[in-house]
mmCIF file of C-alpha atoms in Angstrom:
data_model
loop_
_atom_site.group_PDB
_atom_site.id
_atom_site.type_symbol
_atom_site.label_atom_id
_atom_site.label_comp_id
_atom_site.label_asym_id
_atom_site.label_seq_id
_atom_site.Cartn_x
_atom_site.Cartn_y
_atom_site.Cartn_z
ATOM 1 C CA MET A 4 -21.275 7.403 19.771
ATOM 2 C CA LYS A 5 -19.803 9.167 23.034
ATOM 3 C CA GLU A 6 -19.398 12.860 22.370
ATOM 4 C CA ASN A 7 -15.700 13.016 22.699
ATOM 5 C CA ASN A 8 -14.997 9.927 19.939
ATOM 6 C CA LYS A 9 -13.734 7.977 22.205
ATOM 7 C CA TYR A 10 -15.056 4.878 20.503
ATOM 8 C CA ASN A 11 -14.562 5.534 16.859
ATOM 9 C CA LEU A 12 -11.989 3.350 14.987
ATOM 10 C CA GLY A 13 -9.601 4.886 13.349
ATOM 11 C CA LEU A 14 -7.164 2.921 10.485
ATOM 12 C CA GLU A 15 -4.090 4.314 9.604
ATOM 13 C CA ASN A 16 -1.129 2.739 7.427
ATOM 14 C CA ILE A 17 2.506 3.864 7.550
ATOM 15 C CA TRP A 18 4.703 2.944 4.214
ATOM 16 C CA GLU A 19 8.603 2.794 4.144
ATOM 17 C CA VAL A 20 10.037 1.909 1.254
ATOM 18 C CA VAL A 21 13.598 1.671 0.469
ATOM 19 C CA CYS A 22 15.464 1.894 -3.171
ATOM 20 C CA TYR A 23 18.743 -0.124 -3.898
ATOM 21 C CA ASP A 24 21.208 0.043 -6.444
ATOM 22 C CA SER A 25 22.379 -2.666 -8.125
ATOM 23 C CA ASN A 26 24.911 -2.681 -5.767
ATOM 24 C CA GLY A 27 22.820 -2.931 -3.045
ATOM 25 C CA ALA A 28 23.741 0.624 -1.450
ATOM 26 C CA GLU A 29 20.769 2.973 -0.836
ATOM 27 C CA LYS A 30 19.914 5.390 -2.856
ATOM 28 C CA TRP A 31 16.355 6.782 -1.456
ATOM 29 C CA ARG A 32 14.215 5.916 1.222
ATOM 30 C CA GLU A 33 10.126 7.560 1.972
ATOM 31 C CA GLU A 34 7.801 7.122 4.879
ATOM 32 C CA ASN A 35 4.248 8.660 4.946
ATOM 33 C CA LYS A 36 1.193 7.773 5.876
ATOM 34 C CA ASN A 37 -1.537 6.581 3.228
ATOM 35 C CA LEU A 38 -4.972 7.224 2.480
ATOM 36 C CA VAL A 39 -7.371 4.578 3.398
ATOM 37 C CA THR A 40 -10.059 5.074 0.461
ATOM 38 C CA THR A 41 -13.598 4.879 0.471
ATOM 39 C CA ALA A 42 -13.666 1.345 -1.420
ATOM 40 C CA GLY A 43 -11.415 -0.070 1.360
ATOM 41 C CA LEU A 44 -13.335 1.391 4.476
ATOM 42 C CA ASN A 45 -16.258 -0.233 2.774
ATOM 43 C CA ASP A 46 -14.496 -3.480 1.879
ATOM 44 C CA VAL A 47 -13.563 -3.211 5.911
ATOM 45 C CA LEU A 48 -17.106 -2.989 7.366
ATOM 46 C CA THR A 49 -18.726 -5.399 4.711
ATOM 47 C CA LYS A 50 -16.560 -8.373 5.083
ATOM 48 C CA TYR A 51 -15.719 -7.654 8.552
ATOM 49 C CA LEU A 52 -19.153 -6.707 10.460
ATOM 50 C CA LYS A 53 -21.451 -8.139 8.007
ATOM 51 C CA GLY A 54 -19.613 -10.934 7.074
ATOM 52 C CA SER A 55 -19.627 -11.230 3.458
ATOM 53 C CA SER A 56 -17.219 -12.359 1.037
ATOM 54 C CA TYR A 57 -13.725 -12.413 2.926
ATOM 55 C CA THR A 58 -10.482 -11.604 0.936
ATOM 56 C CA ALA A 59 -7.308 -13.558 2.326
ATOM 57 C CA ALA A 60 -5.030 -12.790 -0.173
ATOM 58 C CA TRP A 61 -3.670 -8.726 -0.605
ATOM 59 C CA TYR A 62 -0.881 -7.171 -2.944
ATOM 60 C CA VAL A 63 1.697 -4.453 -2.586
ATOM 61 C CA GLY A 64 1.822 -2.296 -6.052
ATOM 62 C CA LEU A 65 3.389 0.598 -6.963
ATOM 63 C CA ALA A 66 2.121 3.806 -7.919
ATOM 64 C CA GLY A 67 3.700 6.824 -10.242
ATOM 65 C CA ALA A 68 3.418 10.512 -9.991
ATOM 66 C CA GLY A 69 -0.514 12.449 -9.438
ATOM 67 C CA THR A 70 -3.107 13.122 -6.842
ATOM 68 C CA LYS A 71 -4.174 10.345 -4.712
ATOM 69 C CA ALA A 72 -7.701 10.475 -3.315
ATOM 70 C CA ALA A 73 -10.188 8.851 -1.321
ATOM 71 C CA ALA A 74 -12.695 8.380 -4.383
ATOM 72 C CA ASP A 75 -9.734 6.573 -6.206
ATOM 73 C CA THR A 76 -10.631 2.973 -6.975
ATOM 74 C CA MET A 77 -8.864 0.103 -9.309
ATOM 75 C CA SER A 78 -10.710 0.896 -12.247
ATOM 76 C CA SER A 79 -11.141 4.611 -11.767
ATOM 77 C CA HIS A 80 -7.621 6.479 -10.776
ATOM 78 C CA ALA A 81 -7.380 9.383 -13.193
ATOM 79 C CA GLY A 82 -4.971 11.039 -11.063
ATOM 80 C CA TRP A 83 -2.212 8.632 -11.212
ATOM 81 C CA ALA A 84 -1.327 5.254 -13.170
ATOM 82 C CA VAL A 85 0.094 2.090 -12.052
ATOM 83 C CA VAL A 86 3.843 1.809 -12.417
ATOM 84 C CA ALA A 87 4.318 -2.044 -13.631
ATOM 85 C CA ASP A 88 8.429 -1.628 -14.452
ATOM 86 C CA TYR A 89 9.387 -4.420 -12.780
ATOM 87 C CA SER A 90 10.694 -8.545 -13.384
ATOM 88 C CA GLU A 91 8.101 -9.535 -11.115
ATOM 89 C CA SER A 92 4.862 -11.189 -13.182
ATOM 90 C CA VAL A 93 2.511 -10.407 -10.389
ATOM 91 C CA ARG A 94 2.479 -7.259 -7.580
ATOM 92 C CA GLN A 95 3.961 -8.557 -5.032
ATOM 93 C CA THR A 96 1.906 -10.918 -1.891
ATOM 94 C CA LEU A 97 1.274 -8.719 1.586
ATOM 95 C CA THR A 98 2.224 -11.170 3.851
ATOM 96 C CA LEU A 99 1.370 -9.834 7.161
ATOM 97 C CA GLY A 100 2.785 -10.908 10.394
ATOM 98 C CA THR A 101 0.478 -11.387 13.638
ATOM 99 C CA ALA A 102 -1.300 -8.374 15.281
ATOM 100 C CA SER A 103 -0.195 -7.067 18.103
ATOM 101 C CA SER A 104 -1.476 -3.677 20.464
ATOM 102 C CA GLY A 105 -3.751 -3.169 16.999
ATOM 103 C CA SER A 106 -0.985 -3.272 14.530
ATOM 104 C CA ILE A 107 0.097 -5.712 11.565
ATOM 105 C CA ASP A 108 2.922 -5.396 9.691
ATOM 106 C CA ASN A 109 5.129 -6.784 6.543
ATOM 107 C CA SER A 110 8.481 -6.511 8.267
ATOM 108 C CA ALA A 111 9.257 -10.131 8.380
ATOM 109 C CA SER A 112 8.428 -10.696 4.887
ATOM 110 C CA LYS A 113 8.878 -7.078 2.872
ATOM 111 C CA ALA A 114 7.317 -7.064 -0.423
ATOM 112 C CA ALA A 115 10.213 -6.525 -3.215
ATOM 113 C CA PHE A 116 9.974 -4.948 -6.388
ATOM 114 C CA SER A 117 13.131 -5.780 -9.030
ATOM 115 C CA ILE A 118 12.847 -2.494 -11.487
ATOM 116 C CA ASN A 119 13.656 -3.343 -14.867
ATOM 117 C CA GLY A 120 12.870 -0.457 -16.691
ATOM 118 C CA THR A 121 13.356 3.132 -16.118
ATOM 119 C CA ALA A 122 10.529 4.787 -14.473
ATOM 120 C CA THR A 123 9.185 7.279 -11.686
ATOM 121 C CA VAL A 124 7.476 5.728 -8.536
ATOM 122 C CA ALA A 125 5.408 8.204 -6.831
ATOM 123 C CA GLY A 126 3.434 5.936 -4.006
ATOM 124 C CA ALA A 127 2.412 2.328 -3.179
ATOM 125 C CA PHE A 128 -1.016 0.689 -2.947
ATOM 126 C CA ILE A 129 -2.887 -2.443 -1.192
ATOM 127 C CA THR A 130 -4.863 -3.915 -3.690
ATOM 128 C CA ASP A 131 -6.840 -7.692 -4.015
ATOM 129 C CA SER A 132 -5.763 -8.041 -7.128
ATOM 130 C CA SER A 133 -2.245 -9.789 -8.103
ATOM 131 C CA THR A 134 -2.382 -8.764 -11.814
ATOM 132 C CA LYS A 135 0.633 -6.311 -12.316
ATOM 133 C CA SER A 136 -0.769 -3.858 -14.506
ATOM 134 C CA GLY A 137 -4.912 -4.737 -13.908
ATOM 135 C CA THR A 138 -7.672 -2.103 -12.623
ATOM 136 C CA SER A 139 -9.908 -4.558 -11.250
ATOM 137 C CA GLY A 140 -10.185 -5.511 -7.486
ATOM 138 C CA THR A 141 -10.516 -3.050 -4.140
ATOM 139 C CA LEU A 142 -8.001 -0.787 -3.654
ATOM 140 C CA TYR A 143 -7.735 -1.247 0.308
ATOM 141 C CA GLY A 144 -5.084 2.429 0.623
ATOM 142 C CA VAL A 145 -2.701 4.424 -1.269
ATOM 143 C CA VAL A 146 0.280 5.695 -0.208
ATOM 144 C CA ASP A 147 1.699 9.218 -1.815
ATOM 145 C CA PHE A 148 5.221 10.136 -1.216
ATOM 146 C CA SER A 149 6.637 13.685 -0.618
ATOM 147 C CA SER A 150 7.949 13.358 -3.923
ATOM 148 C CA SER A 151 7.961 11.001 -7.342
ATOM 149 C CA ARG A 152 11.331 9.282 -7.220
ATOM 150 C CA SER A 153 13.066 7.601 -10.252
ATOM 151 C CA VAL A 154 14.321 3.975 -10.623
ATOM 152 C CA ILE A 155 16.422 2.637 -13.269
ATOM 153 C CA SER A 156 16.912 -1.193 -14.541
ATOM 154 C CA GLY A 157 18.858 -3.146 -11.860
ATOM 155 C CA ASP A 158 17.273 -0.891 -8.820
ATOM 156 C CA THR A 159 15.141 -2.688 -6.018
ATOM 157 C CA LEU A 160 12.498 -1.610 -3.865
ATOM 158 C CA THR A 161 11.292 -2.965 -0.557
ATOM 159 C CA VAL A 162 8.401 -2.054 1.022
ATOM 160 C CA THR A 163 6.999 -2.480 4.372
ATOM 161 C CA VAL A 164 3.399 -1.390 5.319
ATOM 162 C CA THR A 165 2.305 -0.995 9.030
ATOM 163 C CA LEU A 166 -1.541 -1.522 9.341
ATOM 164 C CA THR A 167 -2.930 0.152 12.593
ATOM 165 C CA ALA A 168 -6.728 0.053 13.977
ATOM 166 C CA ALA A 169 -7.416 2.222 17.060
ATOM 167 C CA SER A 170 -9.744 4.109 19.151
ATOM 168 C CA ALA A 171 -9.723 7.412 17.318
#
């Protein structure tokens, strides 16, 4: 490792979540950087550099209010709850485009959630488990909104995530 950290790898993820009402009008928009969890970092190291059991499928989920932390896992995230007030039967597949310049995103195939209840959404996350309310699998990363947002039945949330790897 060089003293000036020129050769360190940094992972950064930027999320854009947009809420539309039942008429398609934008209600609110959040854009924030997310936390890559320790479990997510370990997963990258194990699967990419060690070459162990690669997971090709990743999913987007919604998170409730509360503190997100690097130590969070899918089975242990006491500071926040999974939000499942949407009509889709599973979490939405994270369909990524082609990597370019150290970045990849799902802008061509945004994750979309059809809200079917009244809920508070305060973030989103990436996991390798599609189970809607499940607590198994790897929690790669989780984003915390600047403030909690209310959603009601008939709203639609679209989620775009941009994953970037760069020399830190």
